[in-house]
Structure formats: C-alpha cells, structure tokens
Amino acid sequence: MDVVADLHVHTTASDGRLTVPELPAAARRAGVDVVAVTDHDRLHPDLDAPVTTRDDVTVIHGIELQVETATGRIDLLGYGVRETPALRAELDRLQTDRIERARRMAERVEDRLDVSLDVTFEAGVGRPHVARAVDASDADCDYAGAFERFIGDDGPCYVSRSVPSVERGLDLLADAAAVVSLAHPFRYADSEAALDLAPHLDGIERYYPYGRPVDEAQLDAVIERHDLLATGGSDAHDGRLGLAGLDADEYARMASRLPDAQG
C-alpha cells in the first residue's frame, strides 16, 4: 500500500525527535503528503490551527491522550483539534503530573545506580527522556535496558501517572477534535474491551507497525459494523515516517471530516 498520510507522529513537544519545522523534509523522504502530530497529553504549541500546510505538507494538529478504563489504560487519538478551556485545564494538570513523575523516576534511578541524570523536567517529559539520560550517563545501561531493568511498567523505579477516565477523555475530545480514534488496539492486554468502545468513536487505528501478526480482519469488521474511519500511522518517535498509514482513498474519507487547511 502506498502511504500518503501518516497520522501518528510524535515530536519534541513530547517524546519524539522531530521538530515541527523538520516535519516537511521527513515527510518528503518518506513520500508522505500528510502528517498528524499526536504528542502525548499535549497540544503542540507551534500549531495554531486544526490543519495547516507547511512546505506543501498537510499537518494535522492532533493529540494522543491516555485514559483509564475498567480493564486497563488505553490511548485515544484526537485529530483536527481546537483547544477548549476544559481540554487546556486537563492537559495542564497532566503535564504537571508528568513532570513530577519523571522527577521521581529519575531520582529513583539515580539512587539505585549512583549516577546523575541530565533530564529537563518540562512539559512533554516522559519515560523516554529518563531512558535517554540513563543511556548518556556513567551507568552501564543503554536506552532499552533502562526500560527493561528500571522504568518499565513493572520496574523498581517506575512511577504511575494520573490519567482521566475514558468517559472524561471521550467528552474532552468530542468537544475539541473533529475525529476521535482508538490508538493501536492490539497493544492492550484486553483488546476486545478496547474495541467495545467503537460505538463512542469516530475511528480505529487500522494501520500500525506492530511488528507481529494481528487480526486485521477483526478491525475491518468493527470498522464496517460501526461505520468508522480507518486511521493509521507509524507512531514515529524518530525521523522515520510512513511505516504505516492511509492510502489516498482512505485519507480522502478522513479529510472530509477535518477542517480545511490553513497557511
């Protein structure tokens, strides 16, 4: 499939490597015409409209919002976002929590390894920043090892985040986003429960680089049953875009639900 729209990309506003000015060049390298910026729990401060055009590349202002369900945490993707006061207040709370959480994890790693970590505790900070700091420190531990040994979900230095309920998250995004989609449904311990949210969604992330076989027919059936949009993206945290996403026909359907591009 020829990917023209990568609808799941992280930037330096959260835990990605790309800046917004670097997006067009990265998109061109991948042969992608459309990129959605979906930073964790944060609206990118340099995107001032739901959809913009930068150097002939369409950039969709999005967000990836983690929420709590009865069976575990899942991620919602909002596309074509306009900031509302309620969403701004919740994101401010989440970023404050993220900063304190990262600080506590870094302190635990420092105490455990007797090292000093160079982490900037600011909006957007997350576990990858701590892991990169471990990799760059005097510790005999690389980026992957930091997760495996210390800050993974069951690690001795892990600190949980405070996230909104799924009901709260859906309400916030319903008011702020043109399209709300379920991110990477097969990454959850209970995928069936996550997909049960379909009646409350506009789309499901149909295309995603899991790196393993998944039941794509199940997603197609849910999408058809509830007349949802198929979304998709690479979940890029580096400069490699286009590993997954939508073809031209699928993106045309998505675009019909989004505001017109500005700029």
mmCIF file of C-alpha atoms in Angstrom:
data_model
loop_
_atom_site.group_PDB
_atom_site.id
_atom_site.type_symbol
_atom_site.label_atom_id
_atom_site.label_comp_id
_atom_site.label_asym_id
_atom_site.label_seq_id
_atom_site.Cartn_x
_atom_site.Cartn_y
_atom_site.Cartn_z
ATOM 1 C CA MET A 1 0.000 0.000 0.000
ATOM 2 C CA ASP A 2 1.234 3.494 -0.847
ATOM 3 C CA VAL A 3 1.081 5.509 2.375
ATOM 4 C CA VAL A 4 0.215 9.158 1.769
ATOM 5 C CA ALA A 5 -0.914 10.043 5.313
ATOM 6 C CA ASP A 6 0.980 9.160 8.498
ATOM 7 C CA LEU A 7 -1.489 10.001 11.244
ATOM 8 C CA HIS A 8 0.547 9.105 14.341
ATOM 9 C CA VAL A 9 3.753 11.094 14.814
ATOM 10 C CA HIS A 10 5.452 12.397 17.966
ATOM 11 C CA THR A 11 7.688 15.457 18.110
ATOM 12 C CA THR A 12 9.990 17.110 20.614
ATOM 13 C CA ALA A 13 6.869 18.516 22.265
ATOM 14 C CA SER A 14 6.599 15.095 23.907
ATOM 15 C CA ASP A 15 8.994 12.173 23.444
ATOM 16 C CA GLY A 16 9.781 12.362 19.733
ATOM 17 C CA ARG A 17 12.895 13.547 17.921
ATOM 18 C CA LEU A 18 11.418 15.711 15.153
ATOM 19 C CA THR A 19 10.566 19.390 15.441
ATOM 20 C CA VAL A 20 7.656 20.859 13.506
ATOM 21 C CA PRO A 21 9.998 22.676 11.050
ATOM 22 C CA GLU A 22 11.638 19.308 10.323
ATOM 23 C CA LEU A 23 8.369 17.544 9.521
ATOM 24 C CA PRO A 24 8.091 18.519 5.818
ATOM 25 C CA ALA A 25 11.552 17.177 4.973
ATOM 26 C CA ALA A 26 10.892 13.960 6.898
ATOM 27 C CA ALA A 27 7.564 13.586 5.105
ATOM 28 C CA ARG A 28 9.157 14.075 1.706
ATOM 29 C CA ARG A 29 11.819 11.463 2.487
ATOM 30 C CA ALA A 30 9.026 9.016 3.222
ATOM 31 C CA GLY A 31 6.882 10.028 0.247
ATOM 32 C CA VAL A 32 4.141 11.178 2.636
ATOM 33 C CA ASP A 33 1.853 14.148 1.928
ATOM 34 C CA VAL A 34 0.041 14.354 5.282
ATOM 35 C CA VAL A 35 1.340 14.133 8.849
ATOM 36 C CA ALA A 36 -0.639 14.207 12.081
ATOM 37 C CA VAL A 37 1.245 15.458 15.128
ATOM 38 C CA THR A 38 -0.108 13.433 18.047
ATOM 39 C CA ASP A 39 2.053 14.238 21.044
ATOM 40 C CA HIS A 40 1.322 12.591 24.390
ATOM 41 C CA ASP A 41 -1.140 14.545 26.528
ATOM 42 C CA ARG A 42 -0.106 17.785 24.856
ATOM 43 C CA LEU A 43 -1.173 20.075 22.028
ATOM 44 C CA HIS A 44 1.862 21.243 20.119
ATOM 45 C CA PRO A 45 2.428 24.928 20.998
ATOM 46 C CA ASP A 46 3.635 25.763 17.475
ATOM 47 C CA LEU A 47 0.498 24.537 15.696
ATOM 48 C CA ASP A 48 -2.152 27.236 15.853
ATOM 49 C CA ALA A 49 -4.876 25.685 13.701
ATOM 50 C CA PRO A 50 -6.504 22.238 13.433
ATOM 51 C CA VAL A 51 -4.982 21.696 9.982
ATOM 52 C CA THR A 52 -2.151 23.680 8.396
ATOM 53 C CA THR A 53 0.083 23.462 5.339
ATOM 54 C CA ARG A 54 3.861 23.679 5.729
ATOM 55 C CA ASP A 55 6.075 23.475 2.653
ATOM 56 C CA ASP A 56 3.282 21.675 0.753
ATOM 57 C CA VAL A 57 2.829 19.087 3.504
ATOM 58 C CA THR A 58 -0.515 18.965 5.310
ATOM 59 C CA VAL A 59 -0.015 18.951 9.085
ATOM 60 C CA ILE A 60 -2.938 17.872 11.264
ATOM 61 C CA HIS A 61 -2.954 19.081 14.845
ATOM 62 C CA GLY A 62 -3.668 16.048 16.987
ATOM 63 C CA ILE A 63 -3.083 14.521 20.377
ATOM 64 C CA GLU A 64 -2.612 11.109 21.971
ATOM 65 C CA LEU A 65 -4.484 11.046 25.271
ATOM 66 C CA GLN A 66 -4.149 8.141 27.688
ATOM 67 C CA VAL A 67 -7.268 7.263 29.653
ATOM 68 C CA GLU A 68 -8.309 4.749 32.316
ATOM 69 C CA THR A 69 -10.856 2.019 31.617
ATOM 70 C CA ALA A 70 -12.192 -0.794 33.770
ATOM 71 C CA THR A 71 -9.737 -3.203 32.156
ATOM 72 C CA GLY A 72 -6.646 -1.027 31.863
ATOM 73 C CA ARG A 73 -5.275 2.083 30.223
ATOM 74 C CA ILE A 74 -5.748 2.836 26.545
ATOM 75 C CA ASP A 75 -4.826 5.694 24.210
ATOM 76 C CA LEU A 76 -7.196 7.913 22.266
ATOM 77 C CA LEU A 77 -6.118 9.882 19.205
ATOM 78 C CA GLY A 78 -7.754 13.225 18.530
ATOM 79 C CA TYR A 79 -7.423 14.835 15.079
ATOM 80 C CA GLY A 80 -8.125 18.366 13.901
ATOM 81 C CA VAL A 81 -8.029 19.648 17.477
ATOM 82 C CA ARG A 82 -9.142 23.092 18.574
ATOM 83 C CA GLU A 83 -8.221 23.871 22.162
ATOM 84 C CA THR A 84 -11.132 24.217 24.570
ATOM 85 C CA PRO A 85 -10.858 25.594 28.122
ATOM 86 C CA ALA A 86 -11.734 22.174 29.565
ATOM 87 C CA LEU A 87 -9.106 20.382 27.485
ATOM 88 C CA ARG A 88 -6.483 23.015 28.316
ATOM 89 C CA ALA A 89 -7.153 22.622 32.049
ATOM 90 C CA GLU A 90 -6.852 18.838 31.856
ATOM 91 C CA LEU A 91 -3.675 18.948 29.783
ATOM 92 C CA ASP A 92 -2.109 21.423 32.212
ATOM 93 C CA ARG A 93 -2.890 19.012 35.045
ATOM 94 C CA LEU A 94 -1.451 16.074 33.106
ATOM 95 C CA GLN A 95 1.749 17.915 32.268
ATOM 96 C CA THR A 96 2.281 18.886 35.908
ATOM 97 C CA ASP A 97 1.805 15.234 36.820
ATOM 98 C CA ARG A 98 4.205 14.127 34.063
ATOM 99 C CA ILE A 99 6.930 16.465 35.306
ATOM 100 C CA GLU A 100 6.637 15.286 38.909
ATOM 101 C CA ARG A 101 6.500 11.658 37.800
ATOM 102 C CA ALA A 102 9.630 11.984 35.657
ATOM 103 C CA ARG A 103 11.439 13.716 38.518
ATOM 104 C CA ARG A 104 10.569 10.912 40.924
ATOM 105 C CA MET A 105 11.630 8.197 38.463
ATOM 106 C CA ALA A 106 14.920 9.960 37.746
ATOM 107 C CA GLU A 107 15.626 10.271 41.465
ATOM 108 C CA ARG A 108 14.946 6.577 41.985
ATOM 109 C CA VAL A 109 17.285 5.615 39.139
ATOM 110 C CA GLU A 110 19.978 7.972 40.433
ATOM 111 C CA ASP A 111 19.766 6.480 43.911
ATOM 112 C CA ARG A 112 19.818 2.940 42.571
ATOM 113 C CA LEU A 113 22.747 3.414 40.170
ATOM 114 C CA ASP A 114 24.601 6.177 41.999
ATOM 115 C CA VAL A 115 24.635 8.373 38.892
ATOM 116 C CA SER A 116 23.483 11.859 37.975
ATOM 117 C CA LEU A 117 20.929 12.075 35.168
ATOM 118 C CA ASP A 118 20.611 15.054 32.824
ATOM 119 C CA VAL A 119 16.849 15.356 32.403
ATOM 120 C CA THR A 120 14.999 18.591 31.688
ATOM 121 C CA PHE A 121 11.788 18.497 33.687
ATOM 122 C CA GLU A 122 9.379 20.440 31.497
ATOM 123 C CA ALA A 123 6.112 19.944 29.646
ATOM 124 C CA GLY A 124 6.228 16.875 27.451
ATOM 125 C CA VAL A 125 8.718 14.954 29.563
ATOM 126 C CA GLY A 126 8.217 11.204 29.790
ATOM 127 C CA ARG A 127 9.957 7.923 30.348
ATOM 128 C CA PRO A 128 11.941 8.086 27.088
ATOM 129 C CA HIS A 129 13.667 11.225 28.357
ATOM 130 C CA VAL A 130 14.710 9.402 31.523
ATOM 131 C CA ALA A 131 15.865 6.394 29.496
ATOM 132 C CA ARG A 132 17.935 8.589 27.185
ATOM 133 C CA ALA A 133 19.539 10.222 30.193
ATOM 134 C CA VAL A 134 20.413 6.810 31.628
ATOM 135 C CA ASP A 135 21.958 5.834 28.295
ATOM 136 C CA ALA A 136 24.057 9.034 28.290
ATOM 137 C CA SER A 137 25.153 8.675 31.921
ATOM 138 C CA ASP A 138 28.012 6.738 33.503
ATOM 139 C CA ALA A 139 25.683 3.817 34.164
ATOM 140 C CA ASP A 140 26.338 0.556 32.385
ATOM 141 C CA CYS A 141 22.856 0.604 30.884
ATOM 142 C CA ASP A 142 21.511 1.604 27.478
ATOM 143 C CA TYR A 143 18.143 3.049 26.478
ATOM 144 C CA ALA A 144 16.372 -0.312 26.164
ATOM 145 C CA GLY A 145 17.966 -1.562 29.343
ATOM 146 C CA ALA A 146 16.651 1.430 31.270
ATOM 147 C CA PHE A 147 13.118 0.303 30.475
ATOM 148 C CA GLU A 148 13.807 -3.398 30.973
ATOM 149 C CA ARG A 149 15.637 -3.034 34.286
ATOM 150 C CA PHE A 150 14.276 0.103 35.890
ATOM 151 C CA ILE A 151 11.393 2.156 34.455
ATOM 152 C CA GLY A 152 9.254 -0.382 32.629
ATOM 153 C CA ASP A 153 5.715 -0.887 33.960
ATOM 154 C CA ASP A 154 6.916 -3.474 36.491
ATOM 155 C CA GLY A 155 10.316 -1.879 37.117
ATOM 156 C CA PRO A 156 11.609 -0.897 40.562
ATOM 157 C CA CYS A 157 11.875 2.785 39.571
ATOM 158 C CA TYR A 158 8.528 3.036 37.781
ATOM 159 C CA VAL A 159 6.045 5.693 38.867
ATOM 160 C CA SER A 160 2.464 5.602 37.623
ATOM 161 C CA ARG A 161 0.734 8.595 36.025
ATOM 162 C CA SER A 162 -2.625 10.070 36.904
ATOM 163 C CA VAL A 163 -4.858 9.923 33.812
ATOM 164 C CA PRO A 164 -8.506 10.812 33.175
ATOM 165 C CA SER A 165 -11.251 8.226 32.943
ATOM 166 C CA VAL A 166 -12.222 7.049 29.480
ATOM 167 C CA GLU A 167 -15.553 8.838 29.870
ATOM 168 C CA ARG A 168 -13.807 12.100 30.700
ATOM 169 C CA GLY A 169 -11.323 11.689 27.860
ATOM 170 C CA LEU A 170 -14.024 10.986 25.315
ATOM 171 C CA ASP A 171 -16.019 14.012 26.459
ATOM 172 C CA LEU A 172 -12.990 16.308 26.231
ATOM 173 C CA LEU A 173 -12.015 15.124 22.757
ATOM 174 C CA ALA A 174 -15.580 15.088 21.459
ATOM 175 C CA ASP A 175 -15.716 18.839 22.123
ATOM 176 C CA ALA A 176 -12.212 19.623 20.865
ATOM 177 C CA ALA A 177 -11.435 17.228 17.986
ATOM 178 C CA ALA A 178 -13.011 16.639 14.602
ATOM 179 C CA VAL A 179 -12.159 12.920 14.755
ATOM 180 C CA VAL A 180 -11.524 10.664 17.763
ATOM 181 C CA SER A 181 -9.884 7.294 17.149
ATOM 182 C CA LEU A 182 -8.695 4.356 19.232
ATOM 183 C CA ALA A 183 -4.914 4.009 19.006
ATOM 184 C CA HIS A 184 -3.164 0.659 18.328
ATOM 185 C CA PRO A 185 -5.944 -1.654 19.595
ATOM 186 C CA PHE A 186 -3.761 -4.765 19.682
ATOM 187 C CA ARG A 187 -1.257 -3.267 22.104
ATOM 188 C CA TYR A 188 -3.641 -3.619 25.047
ATOM 189 C CA ALA A 189 -3.934 -6.583 27.390
ATOM 190 C CA ASP A 190 -7.677 -6.659 26.686
ATOM 191 C CA SER A 191 -8.099 -5.681 23.047
ATOM 192 C CA GLU A 192 -11.704 -6.862 22.994
ATOM 193 C CA ALA A 193 -12.651 -4.441 25.758
ATOM 194 C CA ALA A 194 -10.862 -1.605 23.977
ATOM 195 C CA LEU A 195 -12.725 -2.335 20.754
ATOM 196 C CA ASP A 196 -16.013 -2.349 22.673
ATOM 197 C CA LEU A 197 -15.608 1.443 22.755
ATOM 198 C CA ALA A 198 -16.278 1.534 18.993
ATOM 199 C CA PRO A 199 -19.818 2.989 19.311
ATOM 200 C CA HIS A 200 -18.312 6.033 21.066
ATOM 201 C CA LEU A 201 -15.564 6.639 18.498
ATOM 202 C CA ASP A 202 -15.166 8.106 15.033
ATOM 203 C CA GLY A 203 -12.356 5.774 14.010
ATOM 204 C CA ILE A 204 -9.942 2.973 14.857
ATOM 205 C CA GLU A 205 -6.239 2.860 14.102
ATOM 206 C CA ARG A 206 -6.393 0.176 11.429
ATOM 207 C CA TYR A 207 -2.780 0.501 10.249
ATOM 208 C CA TYR A 208 0.026 0.268 12.791
ATOM 209 C CA PRO A 209 3.521 -1.293 12.768
ATOM 210 C CA TYR A 210 3.037 -3.900 15.494
ATOM 211 C CA GLY A 211 5.954 -5.976 14.289
ATOM 212 C CA ARG A 212 3.866 -9.129 14.670
ATOM 213 C CA PRO A 213 0.766 -10.653 13.064
ATOM 214 C CA VAL A 214 -2.549 -9.228 14.267
ATOM 215 C CA ASP A 215 -6.170 -9.929 13.386
ATOM 216 C CA GLU A 216 -6.725 -7.166 10.852
ATOM 217 C CA ALA A 217 -9.997 -8.800 9.727
ATOM 218 C CA GLN A 218 -11.378 -8.170 13.213
ATOM 219 C CA LEU A 219 -10.604 -4.473 12.895
ATOM 220 C CA ASP A 220 -12.178 -4.332 9.446
ATOM 221 C CA ALA A 221 -15.331 -5.959 10.813
ATOM 222 C CA VAL A 222 -15.592 -3.476 13.701
ATOM 223 C CA ILE A 223 -14.951 -0.532 11.387
ATOM 224 C CA GLU A 224 -17.631 -1.702 8.960
ATOM 225 C CA ARG A 225 -20.160 -2.567 11.677
ATOM 226 C CA HIS A 226 -19.970 0.872 13.253
ATOM 227 C CA ASP A 227 -19.266 2.864 10.074
ATOM 228 C CA LEU A 228 -15.962 4.160 11.450
ATOM 229 C CA LEU A 229 -12.988 5.775 9.810
ATOM 230 C CA ALA A 230 -9.827 3.732 9.382
ATOM 231 C CA THR A 231 -6.894 5.688 10.748
ATOM 232 C CA GLY A 232 -3.257 4.683 10.849
ATOM 233 C CA GLY A 233 0.283 5.801 11.393
ATOM 234 C CA SER A 234 3.816 4.865 12.225
ATOM 235 C CA ASP A 235 3.800 6.045 15.877
ATOM 236 C CA ALA A 236 7.081 7.695 14.893
ATOM 237 C CA HIS A 237 9.347 8.841 17.696
ATOM 238 C CA ASP A 238 12.302 9.391 15.359
ATOM 239 C CA GLY A 239 12.559 10.761 11.827
ATOM 240 C CA ARG A 240 11.196 7.708 10.027
ATOM 241 C CA LEU A 241 7.700 8.394 8.760
ATOM 242 C CA GLY A 242 5.407 6.394 6.544
ATOM 243 C CA LEU A 243 5.946 2.981 8.143
ATOM 244 C CA ALA A 244 2.160 2.771 8.367
ATOM 245 C CA GLY A 245 -0.731 4.999 7.435
ATOM 246 C CA LEU A 246 -3.500 5.634 4.930
ATOM 247 C CA ASP A 247 -3.545 5.465 1.172
ATOM 248 C CA ALA A 248 -5.049 8.269 -0.902
ATOM 249 C CA ASP A 249 -8.616 6.930 -0.928
ATOM 250 C CA GLU A 250 -8.681 6.264 2.799
ATOM 251 C CA TYR A 251 -7.233 9.658 3.592
ATOM 252 C CA ALA A 252 -9.829 11.359 1.372
ATOM 253 C CA ARG A 253 -12.539 9.921 3.612
ATOM 254 C CA MET A 254 -10.678 11.091 6.686
ATOM 255 C CA ALA A 255 -10.070 14.558 5.220
ATOM 256 C CA SER A 256 -13.793 15.032 4.611
ATOM 257 C CA ARG A 257 -14.232 15.102 8.407
ATOM 258 C CA LEU A 258 -11.454 17.601 9.070
ATOM 259 C CA PRO A 259 -11.398 21.405 8.821
ATOM 260 C CA ASP A 260 -9.772 22.918 5.735
ATOM 261 C CA ALA A 261 -6.030 23.514 5.914
ATOM 262 C CA GLN A 262 -4.752 26.990 6.762
ATOM 263 C CA GLY A 263 -1.458 28.557 5.768
#
